[in-house]
Amino acid sequence: MTTRDLYADITNTLVALIEADPGHLQLPWRRSGLPLSMPINAVTGNAYNGINIVSLWIASEARSYTSPLWATFKQWQSINAQVRKGEKASLVIFYKEFETAADPDSDDDGKRRVARASYVFNAAQVDGYAQPEAAPLGSPIERMATADRFVTATGARIRFGGDHAYYRPSTDEIVLPPEEAFFDTLTMTRSEAFYATELHECIHWSGAASRLNRQFGKRFGDAAYAFEELVAELGSAFLCADLAISNAPRADHAQYLASWLAVLKQDKRALFHAAAKASEAVTYLRGLQP
């Protein structure tokens, strides 16, 4: 499989993920220094999915919850924990399946799904529950030699500090949060999250005027910033595959891309145009390798 085909496959996979679950415009896990993780039911151990992930992340952001554990009032009671009086529940949606008479003249199998609302509480809202100890902050990122060599060879200047990741054109440097700010999710280890973020910013770095001089002109206008984010996240996904940081496109990338695609919804080809620019950026960075 050629590199071009690989990148096309990654892009198409991400499109399918976005179409299956377009996510939400807000990205609360990027606006807060709190260590948010994928939400999990405290009793069943099952992960919440779809829009419930975003909904519970937003609730966590708004109320400063750091625990990823949630359960209904009755579920907390079943493990001898009690929701405190006056605590506000968060809404989640689940689907209940039932069967009706199948239509013999079609592919209809008779199965139907109906959305049902449920209300859950975070572990921070209950008494009588001993939360599992979190991994200690400050533990080092497990380094990936291939990725480190790749980033070093680009010559990009990287500084650590603060709680945001960004490329600063005025000083031509990449700024990343300290290693302890990165955390595991159900689909990414801390190391994978760190490298995906670092590579995202390297793609931004490649677009500087002295390098690829990436500009989008009148086609995107006020949405040019959003388009650059699409380029950077696709480029990160491509490089994660190239450098064996991850072996498949992840929902993490799709959720991020979906948020910006909503801004660019007038242009249905935006993601594929961004993929071409991302591929160009990756080629440029690979050209800086020894």
PDB file of N, CA, C and O in Angstrom, residues 93-100 111-117:
ATOM      1  N   ILE A  93     -28.109   9.116  27.610  1.00  0.00           N
ATOM      2  CA  ILE A  93     -29.106   8.473  26.754  1.00  0.00           C
ATOM      3  C   ILE A  93     -28.698   7.016  26.525  1.00  0.00           C
ATOM      4  O   ILE A  93     -27.538   6.721  26.271  1.00  0.00           O
ATOM      5  N   PHE A  94     -29.647   6.109  26.652  1.00  0.00           N
ATOM      6  CA  PHE A  94     -29.384   4.725  26.276  1.00  0.00           C
ATOM      7  C   PHE A  94     -30.523   4.258  25.382  1.00  0.00           C
ATOM      8  O   PHE A  94     -31.593   4.868  25.328  1.00  0.00           O
ATOM      9  N   TYR A  95     -30.276   3.176  24.655  1.00  0.00           N
ATOM     10  CA  TYR A  95     -31.265   2.689  23.685  1.00  0.00           C
ATOM     11  C   TYR A  95     -31.763   1.309  24.102  1.00  0.00           C
ATOM     12  O   TYR A  95     -30.978   0.414  24.397  1.00  0.00           O
ATOM     13  N   LYS A  96     -33.069   1.181  24.122  1.00  0.00           N
ATOM     14  CA  LYS A  96     -33.702  -0.083  24.461  1.00  0.00           C
ATOM     15  C   LYS A  96     -34.239  -0.712  23.183  1.00  0.00           C
ATOM     16  O   LYS A  96     -34.939  -0.064  22.405  1.00  0.00           O
ATOM     17  N   GLU A  97     -33.897  -1.979  22.984  1.00  0.00           N
ATOM     18  CA  GLU A  97     -34.306  -2.665  21.752  1.00  0.00           C
ATOM     19  C   GLU A  97     -35.537  -3.532  22.001  1.00  0.00           C
ATOM     20  O   GLU A  97     -35.653  -4.174  23.046  1.00  0.00           O
ATOM     21  N   PHE A  98     -36.469  -3.509  21.062  1.00  0.00           N
ATOM     22  CA  PHE A  98     -37.619  -4.401  21.142  1.00  0.00           C
ATOM     23  C   PHE A  98     -37.939  -4.884  19.732  1.00  0.00           C
ATOM     24  O   PHE A  98     -37.411  -4.361  18.753  1.00  0.00           O
ATOM     25  N   GLU A  99     -38.768  -5.895  19.651  1.00  0.00           N
ATOM     26  CA  GLU A  99     -39.079  -6.484  18.351  1.00  0.00           C
ATOM     27  C   GLU A  99     -40.537  -6.267  17.976  1.00  0.00           C
ATOM     28  O   GLU A  99     -41.419  -6.278  18.838  1.00  0.00           O
ATOM     29  N   THR A 100     -40.757  -6.044  16.695  1.00  0.00           N
ATOM     30  CA  THR A 100     -42.106  -5.947  16.141  1.00  0.00           C
ATOM     31  C   THR A 100     -42.205  -6.970  15.013  1.00  0.00           C
ATOM     32  O   THR A 100     -41.237  -7.654  14.685  1.00  0.00           O
ATOM     33  N   LYS A 111     -36.644  -5.406  14.350  1.00  0.00           N
ATOM     34  CA  LYS A 111     -36.032  -4.859  15.561  1.00  0.00           C
ATOM     35  C   LYS A 111     -36.109  -3.337  15.564  1.00  0.00           C
ATOM     36  O   LYS A 111     -35.885  -2.695  14.546  1.00  0.00           O
ATOM     37  N   ARG A 112     -36.450  -2.785  16.701  1.00  0.00           N
ATOM     38  CA  ARG A 112     -36.556  -1.335  16.858  1.00  0.00           C
ATOM     39  C   ARG A 112     -35.758  -0.893  18.088  1.00  0.00           C
ATOM     40  O   ARG A 112     -35.602  -1.653  19.047  1.00  0.00           O
ATOM     41  N   ARG A 113     -35.268   0.323  18.043  1.00  0.00           N
ATOM     42  CA  ARG A 113     -34.553   0.878  19.194  1.00  0.00           C
ATOM     43  C   ARG A 113     -35.214   2.193  19.589  1.00  0.00           C
ATOM     44  O   ARG A 113     -35.507   3.034  18.740  1.00  0.00           O
ATOM     45  N   VAL A 114     -35.431   2.351  20.860  1.00  0.00           N
ATOM     46  CA  VAL A 114     -36.050   3.568  21.378  1.00  0.00           C
ATOM     47  C   VAL A 114     -35.102   4.217  22.372  1.00  0.00           C
ATOM     48  O   VAL A 114     -34.557   3.543  23.259  1.00  0.00           O
ATOM     49  N   ALA A 115     -34.897   5.514  22.204  1.00  0.00           N
ATOM     50  CA  ALA A 115     -34.012   6.241  23.112  1.00  0.00           C
ATOM     51  C   ALA A 115     -34.688   6.433  24.458  1.00  0.00           C
ATOM     52  O   ALA A 115     -35.881   6.759  24.534  1.00  0.00           O
ATOM     53  N   ARG A 116     -33.937   6.229  25.508  1.00  0.00           N
ATOM     54  CA  ARG A 116     -34.420   6.434  26.864  1.00  0.00           C
ATOM     55  C   ARG A 116     -33.440   7.323  27.617  1.00  0.00           C
ATOM     56  O   ARG A 116     -32.221   7.209  27.450  1.00  0.00           O
ATOM     57  N   ALA A 117     -33.975   8.201  28.427  1.00  0.00           N
ATOM     58  CA  ALA A 117     -33.132   9.073  29.242  1.00  0.00           C
ATOM     59  C   ALA A 117     -32.822   8.411  30.576  1.00  0.00           C
ATOM     60  O   ALA A 117     -33.649   7.685  31.134  1.00  0.00           O
TER      61      ALA A 117
END
